[in-house]
Coordinates of C-alpha atoms in Angstrom, one line a residue:
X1298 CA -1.2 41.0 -3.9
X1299 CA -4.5 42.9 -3.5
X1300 CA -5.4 42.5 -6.8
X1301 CA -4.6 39.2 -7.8
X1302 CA -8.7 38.2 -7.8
X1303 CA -8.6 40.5 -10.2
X1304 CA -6.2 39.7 -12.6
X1305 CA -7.6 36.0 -12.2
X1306 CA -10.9 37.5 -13.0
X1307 CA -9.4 39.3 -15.8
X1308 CA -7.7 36.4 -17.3
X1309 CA -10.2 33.8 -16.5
X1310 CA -13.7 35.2 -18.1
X1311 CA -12.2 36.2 -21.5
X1312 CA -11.2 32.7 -21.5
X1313 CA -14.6 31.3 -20.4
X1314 CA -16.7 33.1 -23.3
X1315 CA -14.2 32.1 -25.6
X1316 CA -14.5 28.3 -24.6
X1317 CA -18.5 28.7 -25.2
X1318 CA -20.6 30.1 -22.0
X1319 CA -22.4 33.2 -21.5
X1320 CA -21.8 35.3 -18.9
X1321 CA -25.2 36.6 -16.6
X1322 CA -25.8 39.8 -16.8
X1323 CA -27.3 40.3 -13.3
X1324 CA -24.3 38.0 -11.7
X1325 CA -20.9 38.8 -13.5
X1326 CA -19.4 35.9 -12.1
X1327 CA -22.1 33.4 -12.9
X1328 CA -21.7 31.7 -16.3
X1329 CA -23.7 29.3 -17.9
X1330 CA -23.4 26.7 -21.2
X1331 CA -25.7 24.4 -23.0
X1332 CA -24.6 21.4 -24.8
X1333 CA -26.2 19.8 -27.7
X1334 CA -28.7 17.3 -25.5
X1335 CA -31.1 18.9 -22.9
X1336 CA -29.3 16.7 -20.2
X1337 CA -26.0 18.5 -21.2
X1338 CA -25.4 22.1 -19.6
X1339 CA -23.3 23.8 -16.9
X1340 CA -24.0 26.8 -14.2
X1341 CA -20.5 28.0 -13.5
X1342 CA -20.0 30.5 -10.5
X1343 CA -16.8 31.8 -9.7
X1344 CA -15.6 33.3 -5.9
X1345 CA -12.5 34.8 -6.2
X1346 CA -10.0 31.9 -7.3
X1347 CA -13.0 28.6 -6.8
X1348 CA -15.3 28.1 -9.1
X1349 CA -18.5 26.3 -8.4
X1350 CA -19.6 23.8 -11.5
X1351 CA -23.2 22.9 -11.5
X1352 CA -24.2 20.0 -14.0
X1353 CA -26.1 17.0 -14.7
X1354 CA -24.1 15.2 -17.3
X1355 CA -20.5 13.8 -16.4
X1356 CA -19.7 10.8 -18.6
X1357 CA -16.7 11.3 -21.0
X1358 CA -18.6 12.8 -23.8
X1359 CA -20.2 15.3 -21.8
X1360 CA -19.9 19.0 -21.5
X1361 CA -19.0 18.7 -17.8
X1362 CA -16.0 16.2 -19.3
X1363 CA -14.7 18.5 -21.8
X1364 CA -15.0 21.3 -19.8
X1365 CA -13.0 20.0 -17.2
X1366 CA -10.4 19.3 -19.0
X1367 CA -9.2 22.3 -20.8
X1368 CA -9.9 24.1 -17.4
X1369 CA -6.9 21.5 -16.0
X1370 CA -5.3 21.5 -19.4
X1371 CA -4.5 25.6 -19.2
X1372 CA -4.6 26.3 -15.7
X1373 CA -3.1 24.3 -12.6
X1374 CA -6.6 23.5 -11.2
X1375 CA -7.6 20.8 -8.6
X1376 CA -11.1 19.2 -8.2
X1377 CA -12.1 19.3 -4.5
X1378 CA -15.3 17.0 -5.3
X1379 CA -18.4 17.7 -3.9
X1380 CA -19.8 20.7 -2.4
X1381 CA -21.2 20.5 0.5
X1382 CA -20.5 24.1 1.5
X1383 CA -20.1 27.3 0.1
X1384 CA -20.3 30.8 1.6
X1385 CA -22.1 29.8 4.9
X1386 CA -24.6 28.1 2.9
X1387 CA -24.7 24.2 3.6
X1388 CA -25.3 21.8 0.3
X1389 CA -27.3 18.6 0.7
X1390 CA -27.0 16.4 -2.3
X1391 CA -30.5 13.8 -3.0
X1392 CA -31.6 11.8 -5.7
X1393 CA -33.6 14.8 -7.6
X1394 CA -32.9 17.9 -5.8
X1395 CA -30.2 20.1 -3.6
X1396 CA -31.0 21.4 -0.1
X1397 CA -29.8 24.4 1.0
X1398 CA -29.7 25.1 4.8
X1399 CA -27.7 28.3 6.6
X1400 CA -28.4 26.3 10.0
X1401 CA -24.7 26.8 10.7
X1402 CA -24.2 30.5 9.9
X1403 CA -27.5 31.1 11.8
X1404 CA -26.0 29.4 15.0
X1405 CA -23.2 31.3 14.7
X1406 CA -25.0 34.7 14.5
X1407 CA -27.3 33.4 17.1
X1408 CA -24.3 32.4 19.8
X1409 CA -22.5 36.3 18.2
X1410 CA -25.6 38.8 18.5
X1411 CA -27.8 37.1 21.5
X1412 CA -26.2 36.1 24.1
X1413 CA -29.7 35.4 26.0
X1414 CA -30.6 33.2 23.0
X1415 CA -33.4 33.4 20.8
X1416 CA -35.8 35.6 22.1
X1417 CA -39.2 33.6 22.9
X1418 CA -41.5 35.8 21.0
X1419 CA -39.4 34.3 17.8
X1420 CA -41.4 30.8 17.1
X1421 CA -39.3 28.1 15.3
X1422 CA -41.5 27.2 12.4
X1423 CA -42.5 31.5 12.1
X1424 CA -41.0 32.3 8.6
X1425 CA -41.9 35.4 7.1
X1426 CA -43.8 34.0 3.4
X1427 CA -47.1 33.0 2.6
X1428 CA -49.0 30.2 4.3
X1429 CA -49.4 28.9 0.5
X1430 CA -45.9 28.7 -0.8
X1431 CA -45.8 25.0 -1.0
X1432 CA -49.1 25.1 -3.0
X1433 CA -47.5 28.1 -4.8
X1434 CA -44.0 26.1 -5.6
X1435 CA -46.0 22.8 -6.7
X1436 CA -48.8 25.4 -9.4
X1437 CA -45.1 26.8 -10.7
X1438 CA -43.3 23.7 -11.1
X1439 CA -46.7 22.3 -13.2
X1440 CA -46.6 25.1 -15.1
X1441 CA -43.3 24.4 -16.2
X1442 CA -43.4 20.6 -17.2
X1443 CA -43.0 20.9 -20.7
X1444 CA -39.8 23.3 -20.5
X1445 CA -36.6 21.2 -19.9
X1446 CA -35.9 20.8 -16.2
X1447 CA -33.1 22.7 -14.5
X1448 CA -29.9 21.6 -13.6
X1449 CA -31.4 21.2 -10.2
X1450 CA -34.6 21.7 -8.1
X1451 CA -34.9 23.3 -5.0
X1452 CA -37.4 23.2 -2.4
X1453 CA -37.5 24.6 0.7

């Protein structure tokens, strides 16, 4: 069945704009709803047949809730929890913000491509992005205090 990701697709996002989100337009499969409080929206990403459900609100009332279930309620769906990977990409949950780490994948392309190991004009702590990007992250985030907060923050 070669194209059964598509048909999903096919079947899936008509639904999704008709329950209320909008689709991105530089991401096809990434979706996104508000709810009536500032605390209430969802960032929806969709990998062939898992979707990925960013929110902040989850009590019974909340978009997140109702969401949920008319996902179950149409489809055959099964919550797996929380992420804590997706697509190589490691999730680290904390009180006010998500880490994201590809400290696995990199290991693994490390151990693949060089067999000698990391060469030892590479320095650990060398990244390739201004010397002032914490200063830079800290100016934008102060700029952006009076707009609501995203779903979550992320620091690296």
């Amino acid at each position: 069945m070669a194209q059964a990701g598509r048909r999903w697709q096919r079947t899936l996002f008509p639904w999704l704009l008709d329950f209320g989100f909008t689709q991105c337009t530089s991401d096809p499969c990434v979706f996104t709803m508000k709810g009536n409080s500032p605390d209430d929206e969802l960032i929806l990403g969709c990998y062939v047949d898992d979707l990925f459900i960013l929110h902040r609100g989850d009590g019974p009332e909340s978009l997140y809730a109702k969401f949920t279930e008319a996902l179950a309620s149409r489809w055959n769906v099964e919550d797996e929890g929380p992420v804590s990977d997706l697509l190589s990409v490691e999730i680290t949950r904390h009180d006010q913000h998500v880490t994201l780490s590809q400290a696995g994948y990199i290991s693994h392309m490390v151990e693949t491509f060089l067999f000698d190991g990391v060469l030892t004009s590479v320095h650990r702590n060398h990244a390739p992005a201004s010397d002032d990007l914490p200063k830079l992250v800290d100016a934008a985030i102060a700029a952006k205090k009076d707009d609501p907060p995203a779903p979550e923050l992320l620091r690296f």
